[in-house]
Coordinates of N, CA, C and O in Angstrom, one line a residue:
G27 N 112.0 61.2 106.7 CA 111.6 60.2 105.8 C 112.4 60.2 104.5 O 112.0 59.6 103.5
L28 N 113.6 60.9 104.5 CA 114.4 61.0 103.2 C 115.5 60.1 103.2 O 116.2 60.0 102.1
M29 N 115.8 59.3 104.2 CA 117.0 58.5 104.2 C 117.0 57.5 103.1 O 118.1 57.2 102.5
Q30 N 115.9 56.9 102.7 CA 115.8 55.9 101.6 C 116.2 56.5 100.3 O 116.5 55.8 99.4
Y31 N 116.3 57.9 100.2 CA 116.6 58.5 98.9 C 117.9 59.3 99.0 O 118.2 60.1 98.2
Q32 N 118.8 59.0 100.0 CA 120.0 59.7 100.2 C 121.0 59.7 99.1 O 121.8 60.6 98.9
H33 N 120.9 58.7 98.2 CA 121.8 58.7 97.1 C 121.1 58.8 95.8 O 121.6 58.4 94.7
T34 N 119.9 59.5 95.8 CA 119.1 59.6 94.6 C 119.2 61.1 94.1 O 119.1 62.0 94.9
L35 N 119.4 61.3 92.8 CA 119.3 62.6 92.3 C 117.9 63.2 92.4 O 116.9 62.4 92.2
T36 N 117.8 64.4 92.8 CA 116.5 65.0 93.0 C 115.6 65.0 91.7 O 114.4 65.0 91.8
G37 N 116.3 65.0 90.6 CA 115.6 65.0 89.3 C 114.8 63.7 89.1 O 113.9 63.6 88.3
H38 N 115.2 62.7 89.9 CA 114.5 61.4 89.7 C 113.4 61.2 90.8 O 112.7 60.1 90.8
L39 N 113.1 62.2 91.6 CA 112.1 62.1 92.6 C 110.8 62.7 92.1 O 110.8 63.5 91.2
S40 N 109.7 62.2 92.7 CA 108.4 62.8 92.4 C 108.3 64.2 93.0 O 109.1 64.6 93.8
G41 N 107.2 64.9 92.6 CA 107.0 66.2 93.1 C 106.9 66.3 94.6 O 107.5 67.2 95.2
G42 N 106.2 65.4 95.2 CA 106.1 65.4 96.7 C 107.4 65.2 97.4 O 107.7 65.9 98.4
W43 N 108.3 64.3 96.9 CA 109.6 64.1 97.5 C 110.5 65.3 97.2 O 111.3 65.6 98.1
K44 N 110.4 65.9 96.1 CA 111.2 67.1 95.8 C 110.8 68.2 96.8 O 111.7 68.9 97.3
Q45 N 109.5 68.3 97.1 CA 109.1 69.4 98.1 C 109.7 69.1 99.4 O 110.2 70.0 100.1
R46 N 109.8 67.8 99.8 CA 110.4 67.4 101.1 C 111.9 67.7 101.1 O 112.4 68.2 102.1
V47 N 112.6 67.4 100.0 CA 114.0 67.7 99.9 C 114.2 69.2 100.0 O 115.1 69.7 100.7
A48 N 113.4 70.0 99.3 CA 113.6 71.5 99.4 C 113.3 72.0 100.8 O 114.1 72.8 101.3
L49 N 112.4 71.4 101.5 CA 112.1 71.7 102.9 C 113.2 71.4 103.8 O 113.7 72.2 104.6
A50 N 113.8 70.2 103.6 CA 114.9 69.7 104.4 C 116.1 70.6 104.1 O 116.9 71.0 105.1
A51 N 116.4 71.1 102.9 CA 117.5 72.0 102.6 C 117.3 73.3 103.3 O 118.3 73.8 103.8
C52 N 116.1 73.8 103.4 CA 115.8 75.0 104.2 C 116.2 74.8 105.7 O 116.7 75.7 106.3
L53 N 115.8 73.7 106.2 CA 116.0 73.4 107.6 C 117.5 73.2 108.0 O 117.9 73.4 109.2
L54 N 118.3 72.9 107.0 CA 119.7 72.8 107.3 C 120.4 74.1 107.8 O 121.3 74.0 108.6
H55 N 119.8 75.2 107.5 CA 120.3 76.5 107.9 C 119.7 76.9 109.3 O 120.0 78.0 109.7
E56 N 118.9 76.0 109.9 CA 118.3 76.3 111.2 C 117.7 77.7 111.3 O 118.1 78.5 112.1
P57 N 116.7 77.9 110.5 CA 116.1 79.3 110.4 C 115.2 79.5 111.7 O 114.8 78.6 112.4
D58 N 115.1 80.8 112.0 CA 114.2 81.2 113.1 C 112.7 81.2 112.6 O 111.8 81.0 113.4
V59 N 112.6 81.5 111.3 CA 111.2 81.5 110.7 C 111.3 80.8 109.4 O 112.3 81.0 108.6
L60 N 110.4 79.9 109.1 CA 110.3 79.2 107.9 C 109.2 79.8 107.0 O 108.0 79.8 107.4
L61 N 109.6 80.4 105.9 CA 108.6 81.0 104.9 C 108.5 80.1 103.7 O 109.5 79.9 103.0
L62 N 107.3 79.6 103.5 CA 107.1 78.7 102.4 C 106.0 79.2 101.4 O 104.9 79.5 101.9
D63 N 106.4 79.4 100.2 CA 105.4 79.9 99.2 C 104.9 78.8 98.4 O 105.6 78.2 97.6
E64 N 103.7 78.4 98.6 CA 102.9 77.4 97.9 C 103.7 76.0 97.9 O 103.9 75.5 96.8
P65 N 104.0 75.5 99.1 CA 104.7 74.2 99.1 C 103.9 73.0 98.6 O 104.5 72.0 98.4
T66 N 102.6 73.2 98.5 CA 101.8 72.1 98.1 C 101.3 72.2 96.6 O 100.6 71.3 96.1
S67 N 101.7 73.3 96.0 CA 101.3 73.5 94.6 C 102.1 72.5 93.7 O 103.3 72.3 93.8
G68 N 101.4 72.0 92.7 CA 102.0 71.1 91.7 C 102.2 69.7 92.1 O 102.9 68.9 91.4
I69 N 101.7 69.3 93.3 CA 101.9 67.9 93.8 C 100.5 67.3 94.1 O 99.5 68.1 94.3
D70 N 100.4 66.0 94.1 CA 99.1 65.4 94.3 C 98.6 65.7 95.8 O 99.4 66.1 96.6
S71 N 97.3 65.5 96.0 CA 96.7 65.8 97.3 C 97.3 65.0 98.5 O 97.5 65.5 99.6
S72 N 97.7 63.8 98.2 CA 98.3 63.0 99.3 C 99.7 63.5 99.7 O 100.0 63.6 100.8
S73 N 100.5 63.8 98.7 CA 101.8 64.4 98.9 C 101.7 65.8 99.6 O 102.4 66.1 100.5
A74 N 100.7 66.5 99.2 CA 100.4 67.9 99.8 C 100.1 67.7 101.3 O 100.6 68.5 102.1
L75 N 99.3 66.7 101.6 CA 99.0 66.5 103.0 C 100.2 66.1 103.8 O 100.4 66.6 104.9
N76 N 101.1 65.3 103.2 CA 102.3 64.9 103.9 C 103.2 66.1 104.1 O 103.8 66.2 105.2
V77 N 103.3 67.0 103.1 CA 104.1 68.2 103.3 C 103.5 69.0 104.4 O 104.2 69.6 105.3
A78 N 102.2 69.2 104.4 CA 101.5 70.0 105.4 C 101.7 69.4 106.8 O 101.9 70.2 107.8
K79 N 101.7 68.1 106.9 CA 101.9 67.5 108.2 C 103.4 67.7 108.7 O 103.6 68.0 109.9
I80 N 104.3 67.7 107.8 CA 105.7 68.0 108.2 C 105.8 69.4 108.7 O 106.4 69.7 109.8
V81 N 105.2 70.4 108.0 CA 105.3 71.8 108.4 C 104.5 71.9 109.8 O 105.0 72.6 110.7
S82 N 103.4 71.3 109.9 CA 102.7 71.3 111.2 C 103.5 70.8 112.4 O 103.6 71.4 113.4
N83 N 104.2 69.7 112.1 CA 105.1 69.1 113.2 C 106.2 70.1 113.5 O 106.6 70.2 114.6
L84 N 106.8 70.7 112.5 CA 107.8 71.7 112.7 C 107.3 72.9 113.6 O 108.0 73.3 114.5
A85 N 106.1 73.3 113.3 CA 105.5 74.4 114.1 C 105.3 74.0 115.5 O 105.5 74.8 116.4
K86 N 105.0 72.7 115.7 CA 104.8 72.2 117.1 C 106.1 72.2 117.9 O 106.1 72.2 119.1
T87 N 107.2 72.2 117.2 CA 108.5 72.2 117.9 C 108.9 73.6 118.3 O 109.9 73.8 118.9
G88 N 108.1 74.6 117.9 CA 108.4 76.0 118.2 C 108.9 76.8 117.0 O 109.1 78.0 117.2
L89 N 109.1 76.2 115.9 CA 109.6 77.0 114.7 C 108.4 77.7 114.1 O 107.3 77.1 113.9
T90 N 108.5 79.0 113.9 CA 107.5 79.8 113.3 C 107.4 79.5 111.8 O 108.4 79.6 111.1
C91 N 106.3 79.0 111.3 CA 106.1 78.6 109.9 C 105.1 79.5 109.3 O 103.9 79.5 109.8
V92 N 105.4 80.2 108.2 CA 104.5 81.0 107.5 C 104.4 80.4 106.1 O 105.3 80.2 105.4
V93 N 103.1 80.0 105.8 CA 102.9 79.3 104.5 C 101.8 79.9 103.7 O 100.8 80.3 104.2
V94 N 102.1 80.2 102.4 CA 101.1 80.6 101.5 C 100.6 79.4 100.8 O 101.3 78.6 100.3
I95 N 99.3 79.2 100.9 CA 98.6 78.0 100.4 C 97.3 78.4 99.8 O 96.6 79.2 100.3
H96 N 97.0 77.8 98.6 CA 95.7 78.1 98.0 C 94.8 76.8 98.0 O 95.3 75.8 97.6
Q97 N 93.6 77.0 98.4 CA 92.6 76.0 98.5 C 93.1 74.6 99.0 O 93.1 73.6 98.3
P98 N 93.6 74.6 100.3 CA 94.0 73.3 100.8 C 92.8 72.4 101.0 O 91.7 72.8 101.3
R99 N 93.1 71.1 100.9 CA 92.0 70.1 101.2 C 91.7 70.2 102.7 O 92.4 70.8 103.5
S100 N 90.6 69.6 103.1 CA 90.0 69.7 104.4 C 91.0 69.3 105.5 O 91.2 69.9 106.5
E101 N 91.8 68.2 105.2 CA 92.7 67.7 106.2 C 93.9 68.7 106.4 O 94.4 68.8 107.5
I102 N 94.3 69.4 105.4 CA 95.3 70.4 105.5 C 94.8 71.6 106.3 O 95.4 72.2 107.2
F103 N 93.5 72.0 106.0 CA 92.9 73.1 106.6 C 92.9 72.9 108.1 O 93.2 73.8 108.9
S104 N 92.7 71.7 108.6 CA 92.6 71.4 110.0 C 94.0 71.5 110.7 O 94.1 71.5 111.9
L105 N 95.0 71.5 109.9 CA 96.4 71.6 110.5 C 96.8 73.1 110.7 O 97.9 73.3 111.3
I106 N 96.1 74.0 110.2 CA 96.4 75.4 110.2 C 96.0 76.0 111.5 O 94.8 76.0 111.9
D107 N 97.0 76.6 112.3 CA 96.7 77.2 113.6 C 96.0 78.6 113.4 O 95.0 78.9 114.0
D108 N 96.7 79.4 112.7 CA 96.2 80.8 112.4 C 96.2 81.1 110.9 O 97.0 80.5 110.2
M109 N 95.3 81.9 110.5 CA 95.3 82.2 109.1 C 95.0 83.7 108.8 O 94.5 84.4 109.6
I110 N 95.4 84.0 107.6 CA 95.1 85.4 107.1 C 94.5 85.1 105.7 O 95.0 84.4 104.9
I111 N 93.3 85.6 105.5 CA 92.6 85.6 104.2 C 92.8 86.9 103.6 O 92.4 87.9 104.1
L112 N 93.4 86.9 102.4 CA 93.7 88.1 101.7 C 92.7 88.3 100.5 O 92.4 87.3 99.9
Q113 N 92.3 89.5 100.3 CA 91.4 89.8 99.1 C 92.3 90.4 98.1 O 93.5 90.7 98.3
R114 N 91.8 90.5 96.9 CA 92.6 91.2 95.8 C 93.2 92.5 96.3 O 92.5 93.2 97.0
G115 N 94.4 92.7 96.0 CA 95.1 93.9 96.4 C 95.9 93.7 97.7 O 96.5 94.6 98.2
G116 N 95.8 92.5 98.3 CA 96.5 92.1 99.5 C 95.9 92.6 100.8 O 96.5 92.7 101.8
R117 N 94.6 93.0 100.7 CA 93.9 93.5 101.9 C 93.4 92.3 102.7 O 92.9 91.3 102.2
I118 N 93.5 92.5 104.0 CA 93.1 91.4 105.0 C 91.6 91.4 105.1 O 90.9 92.3 105.5
A119 N 91.0 90.2 104.9 CA 89.5 90.0 105.1 C 89.3 89.2 106.4 O 88.2 89.2 106.9
Y120 N 90.3 88.5 106.9 CA 90.3 87.8 108.2 C 91.7 87.6 108.6 O 92.6 87.2 107.8
Q121 N 92.0 87.7 109.9 CA 93.3 87.3 110.4 C 93.0 86.9 111.9 O 92.5 87.6 112.7
G122 N 93.5 85.7 112.1 CA 93.3 85.2 113.5 C 93.3 83.7 113.5 O 93.7 83.0 112.6
P123 N 92.9 83.1 114.7 CA 92.9 81.6 114.8 C 91.9 81.0 113.8 O 90.8 81.5 113.6
T124 N 92.4 79.9 113.2 CA 91.6 79.2 112.2 C 90.3 78.7 112.9 O 89.2 78.7 112.2
K125 N 90.3 78.4 114.1 CA 89.1 77.8 114.8 C 88.0 78.9 114.9 O 86.9 78.5 115.1
Y126 N 88.3 80.2 114.7 CA 87.3 81.2 114.8 C 86.8 81.7 113.4 O 85.9 82.5 113.3
V127 N 87.4 81.3 112.3 CA 87.1 81.9 111.0 C 85.7 81.7 110.6 O 85.0 82.6 110.1
L128 N 85.2 80.5 110.8 CA 83.8 80.2 110.4 C 82.8 80.9 111.3 O 81.8 81.4 110.8
Q129 N 83.2 81.1 112.6 CA 82.3 81.8 113.5 C 82.2 83.3 113.1 O 81.2 83.9 113.2
Y130 N 83.4 83.8 112.7 CA 83.4 85.2 112.3 C 82.4 85.5 111.1 O 81.6 86.4 111.2
F131 N 82.5 84.6 110.1 CA 81.6 84.8 109.0 C 80.2 84.4 109.3 O 79.2 85.0 108.7
A132 N 80.0 83.5 110.2 CA 78.6 83.2 110.7 C 78.0 84.4 111.4 O 76.8 84.6 111.3
M133 N 78.8 85.2 112.1 CA 78.2 86.4 112.7 C 77.7 87.4 111.7 O 76.9 88.2 112.0
H134 N 78.2 87.2 110.4 CA 77.7 88.1 109.3 C 76.7 87.4 108.5 O 76.3 87.8 107.4
G135 N 76.2 86.2 109.0 CA 75.1 85.6 108.4 C 75.5 84.5 107.4 O 74.6 83.9 106.7
F136 N 76.7 84.1 107.3 CA 77.2 83.1 106.4 C 77.5 81.8 107.2 O 78.4 81.8 108.0
H137 N 76.8 80.8 106.9 CA 77.0 79.5 107.5 C 77.2 78.4 106.4 O 76.6 78.5 105.4
T138 N 78.0 77.4 106.8 CA 78.2 76.4 105.8 C 77.0 75.5 105.8 O 76.6 75.0 106.9
S139 N 76.4 75.3 104.7 CA 75.2 74.5 104.6 C 75.5 73.0 104.6 O 74.7 72.1 104.9
N140 N 76.7 72.7 104.2 CA 77.2 71.3 104.1 C 78.4 71.1 105.0 O 79.5 71.6 104.6
P141 N 78.2 70.4 106.1 CA 79.4 70.2 107.0 C 80.6 69.4 106.4 O 81.7 69.6 106.8
K142 N 80.3 68.7 105.3 CA 81.4 68.0 104.6 C 82.1 68.8 103.5 O 83.1 68.4 103.0
A143 N 81.5 70.0 103.2 CA 82.1 70.8 102.2 C 83.5 71.3 102.6 O 83.7 71.5 103.8
N144 N 84.3 71.6 101.7 CA 85.7 72.1 102.0 C 85.5 73.5 102.5 O 84.9 74.4 101.8
K145 N 86.0 73.8 103.7 CA 85.9 75.1 104.3 C 86.6 76.2 103.5 O 86.1 77.3 103.5
T146 N 87.7 75.8 102.9 CA 88.4 76.8 102.1 C 87.6 77.3 100.9 O 87.5 78.5 100.7
D147 N 86.9 76.3 100.2 CA 86.1 76.7 99.1 C 85.0 77.7 99.6 O 84.6 78.7 99.0
F148 N 84.4 77.3 100.7 CA 83.3 78.2 101.3 C 83.8 79.6 101.6 O 83.2 80.6 101.3
L149 N 85.0 79.7 102.2 CA 85.6 81.0 102.5 C 86.0 81.8 101.3 O 85.8 83.0 101.2
I150 N 86.5 81.1 100.3 CA 86.8 81.8 99.0 C 85.5 82.3 98.4 O 85.5 83.4 97.8
D151 N 84.5 81.5 98.4 CA 83.2 81.9 97.8 C 82.7 83.2 98.4 O 82.2 84.1 97.8
I152 N 82.8 83.2 99.8 CA 82.3 84.4 100.5 C 83.1 85.6 100.2 O 82.6 86.7 99.9
T153 N 84.4 85.5 100.4 CA 85.3 86.7 100.3 C 85.7 87.2 98.9 O 86.2 88.2 98.8
S154 N 85.3 86.4 97.9 CA 85.6 86.8 96.6 C 84.6 87.8 96.0 O 84.7 88.3 95.0
K155 N 83.5 88.0 96.8 CA 82.4 88.9 96.4 C 82.3 89.9 97.5 O 82.6 89.7 98.7
P156 N 81.7 91.1 97.2 CA 81.5 92.1 98.3 C 80.5 91.6 99.3 O 79.6 90.7 98.9
P157 N 80.5 92.1 100.5 CA 79.5 91.7 101.4 C 78.1 92.1 100.9 O 78.0 93.2 100.3
P158 N 77.1 91.3 101.1 CA 75.7 91.6 100.7 C 75.2 92.8 101.5 O 75.6 93.1 102.6
K159 N 74.2 93.4 101.0 CA 73.5 94.6 101.6 C 73.0 94.2 103.0 O 73.2 95.0 103.9
E160 N 72.5 93.0 103.2 CA 72.0 92.6 104.5 C 73.1 92.7 105.6 O 72.9 93.1 106.7
V161 N 74.3 92.3 105.2 CA 75.5 92.3 106.2 C 75.8 93.8 106.5 O 76.0 94.2 107.6
L162 N 75.9 94.6 105.4 CA 76.2 96.0 105.6 C 75.2 96.8 106.4 O 75.5 97.7 107.1
M163 N 73.9 96.4 106.3 CA 72.9 97.1 107.0 C 73.1 96.9 108.5 O 72.8 97.7 109.3
T164 N 73.6 95.7 108.9 CA 73.8 95.5 110.3 C 75.1 96.0 110.8 O 75.2 96.4 112.0
R165 N 76.1 96.1 109.9 CA 77.4 96.5 110.3 C 77.7 98.0 110.0 O 78.4 98.7 110.7
A166 N 77.3 98.4 108.8 CA 77.6 99.7 108.3 C 76.4 100.2 107.5 O 76.5 100.3 106.2
P167 N 75.3 100.6 108.1 CA 74.1 101.0 107.3 C 74.4 102.2 106.4 O 73.8 102.3 105.3
E168 N 75.3 103.1 106.7 CA 75.5 104.3 105.9 C 76.2 103.9 104.5 O 76.0 104.7 103.6
V169 N 76.8 102.7 104.4 CA 77.5 102.4 103.2 C 76.7 101.3 102.4 O 76.9 101.1 101.3
A170 N 75.7 100.7 103.1 CA 74.9 99.7 102.4 C 74.2 100.2 101.2 O 74.1 99.6 100.2
V171 N 73.6 101.4 101.3 CA 72.9 102.0 100.2 C 73.9 102.2 99.0 O 73.6 102.0 97.9
K172 N 75.1 102.7 99.3 CA 76.1 102.9 98.3 C 76.4 101.6 97.6 O 76.5 101.6 96.4
N173 N 76.7 100.5 98.3 CA 77.0 99.3 97.7 C 75.9 98.8 96.8 O 76.1 98.2 95.8
D174 N 74.6 98.9 97.3 CA 73.5 98.4 96.6 C 73.3 99.2 95.3 O 72.8 98.7 94.3
A175 N 73.7 100.5 95.3 CA 73.5 101.4 94.1 C 74.5 101.2 93.0 O 74.4 101.7 91.9
I176 N 75.6 100.5 93.3 CA 76.7 100.4 92.3 C 76.3 99.4 91.2 O 75.9 98.3 91.5
P177 N 76.4 99.8 90.0 CA 76.0 98.9 88.9 C 77.0 97.8 88.8 O 78.2 97.9 89.2
A178 N 76.6 96.6 88.2 CA 77.4 95.4 88.2 C 78.7 95.7 87.4 O 79.7 95.1 87.8
E179 N 78.7 96.5 86.4 CA 79.9 96.7 85.6 C 81.0 97.4 86.5 O 82.2 97.3 86.2
A180 N 80.6 98.1 87.5 CA 81.6 98.8 88.3 C 82.0 98.0 89.5 O 83.0 98.3 90.2
A181 N 81.3 96.9 89.8 CA 81.5 96.1 91.0 C 82.9 95.5 91.0 O 83.6 95.4 92.0
D182 N 83.4 95.1 89.8 CA 84.7 94.4 89.8 C 85.8 95.4 90.1 O 86.8 95.1 90.6
E183 N 85.6 96.7 89.8 CA 86.6 97.7 90.0 C 86.5 98.2 91.5 O 87.5 98.8 92.0
G184 N 85.4 97.9 92.2 CA 85.3 98.3 93.5 C 85.0 99.8 93.8 O 85.2 100.3 94.9
K185 N 84.6 100.5 92.7 CA 84.3 101.9 92.9 C 83.3 102.3 91.9 O 83.0 101.7 90.9
N186 N 82.7 103.5 92.1 CA 81.7 104.0 91.3 C 81.6 105.5 91.4 O 81.9 106.1 92.5
D187 N 81.4 106.2 90.3 CA 81.2 107.7 90.4 C 79.8 108.0 90.8 O 78.8 107.5 90.2
N188 N 79.6 108.8 91.8 CA 78.3 109.2 92.2 C 77.8 110.4 91.4 O 78.4 110.8 90.4
D189 N 76.6 110.9 91.7 CA 76.0 112.0 90.9 C 76.9 113.2 90.8 O 76.8 114.0 89.9
N190 N 77.8 113.4 91.8 CA 78.6 114.6 91.9 C 79.9 114.4 91.2 O 80.8 115.2 91.2
G191 N 80.1 113.2 90.5 CA 81.4 112.9 89.9 C 82.5 112.5 90.8 O 83.6 112.3 90.4
V192 N 82.2 112.3 92.1 CA 83.1 111.8 93.1 C 83.1 110.3 93.1 O 82.1 109.7 93.2
T193 N 84.3 109.7 93.1 CA 84.4 108.3 93.1 C 84.2 107.8 94.6 O 84.9 108.2 95.5
E194 N 83.2 106.9 94.7 CA 83.0 106.2 96.0 C 83.5 104.8 96.0 O 83.3 104.1 95.0
K195 N 84.2 104.4 97.1 CA 84.7 103.1 97.2 C 83.7 102.1 97.6 O 82.9 102.3 98.5
K196 N 83.6 101.0 96.9 CA 82.7 99.9 97.3 C 83.3 99.2 98.6 O 84.5 98.9 98.6
V197 N 82.4 99.0 99.6 CA 82.9 98.3 100.8 C 83.2 96.9 100.6 O 82.4 96.2 99.9
T198 N 84.3 96.4 101.1 CA 84.7 95.0 100.9 C 84.7 94.3 102.3 O 84.6 94.9 103.3
W199 N 85.0 93.0 102.3 CA 85.2 92.3 103.5 C 86.4 92.8 104.3 O 86.4 92.9 105.5
A200 N 87.4 93.2 103.5 CA 88.6 93.8 104.2 C 88.2 95.1 104.9 O 88.7 95.4 106.0
D201 N 87.3 95.9 104.4 CA 86.9 97.1 105.1 C 86.2 96.7 106.4 O 86.4 97.4 107.4
L202 N 85.3 95.7 106.3 CA 84.6 95.3 107.5 C 85.6 94.8 108.6 O 85.5 95.0 109.8
W203 N 86.6 94.0 108.1 CA 87.6 93.4 109.0 C 88.4 94.6 109.7 O 88.6 94.5 110.9
Q204 N 88.7 95.6 108.9 CA 89.5 96.7 109.4 C 88.8 97.4 110.5 O 89.3 97.9 111.5
T205 N 87.4 97.6 110.3 CA 86.7 98.3 111.3 C 86.3 97.6 112.6 O 86.4 98.1 113.7
D206 N 86.0 96.3 112.4 CA 85.6 95.6 113.7 C 86.0 94.1 113.8 O 85.7 93.5 114.7
G207 N 86.7 93.6 112.8 CA 87.0 92.2 112.8 C 87.8 91.7 114.0 O 87.4 90.8 114.7
P208 N 88.9 92.4 114.3 CA 89.8 92.0 115.4 C 89.0 92.0 116.7 O 89.1 91.1 117.6
V209 N 88.1 93.0 116.9 CA 87.4 93.1 118.1 C 86.4 92.0 118.2 O 86.2 91.4 119.3
R210 N 85.8 91.6 117.1 CA 84.8 90.5 117.1 C 85.5 89.2 117.5 O 85.0 88.3 118.2
I211 N 86.8 89.0 117.0 CA 87.5 87.8 117.3 C 87.8 87.7 118.8 O 87.7 86.6 119.4
I212 N 88.2 88.8 119.4 CA 88.5 88.8 120.8 C 87.3 88.4 121.6 O 87.3 87.7 122.6
L213 N 86.1 88.9 121.1 CA 84.8 88.6 121.8 C 84.4 87.1 121.7 O 83.7 86.6 122.5
L214 N 84.9 86.4 120.7 CA 84.6 85.0 120.5 C 85.3 84.2 121.6 O 85.0 83.3 122.1

């Protein structure tokens, strides 16, 4: 879709068209893997969807596309084949097919109450906080008490000193994923 702009300076293009030009420039080198860091940031939602559709179509041709994206709109979310949800510190809270991500968190008691709500916002809301005690009681009862006993001021740091002066780590979604997440995805 760039032919109409072939004699235009990129400085005169809108953000969405600049992203397409940058993507085209990357493709000129015929990469085996396309790595895109926030290709939809700084552009309007319609342009972001167009860029995401281009990347999705490239993936369908067999090109491996790895994209870092923050809070995609629902239509973009539906174009993602596989995803990795990272928590602070780069730890994985989910990795696998996008079609199973909601089921994975539903197994831990989290369901979207509004089917029209943005799934990304729902997932960010869940994974930005530690798992609640109810989840830990079913998955890791021995650490549920530790998580429940940690004062709010220590929760952000993810650790707390116990009575013996030993620092205990607060259990996160990434810890749950590391212990049984991949197995649960296989079972889905």
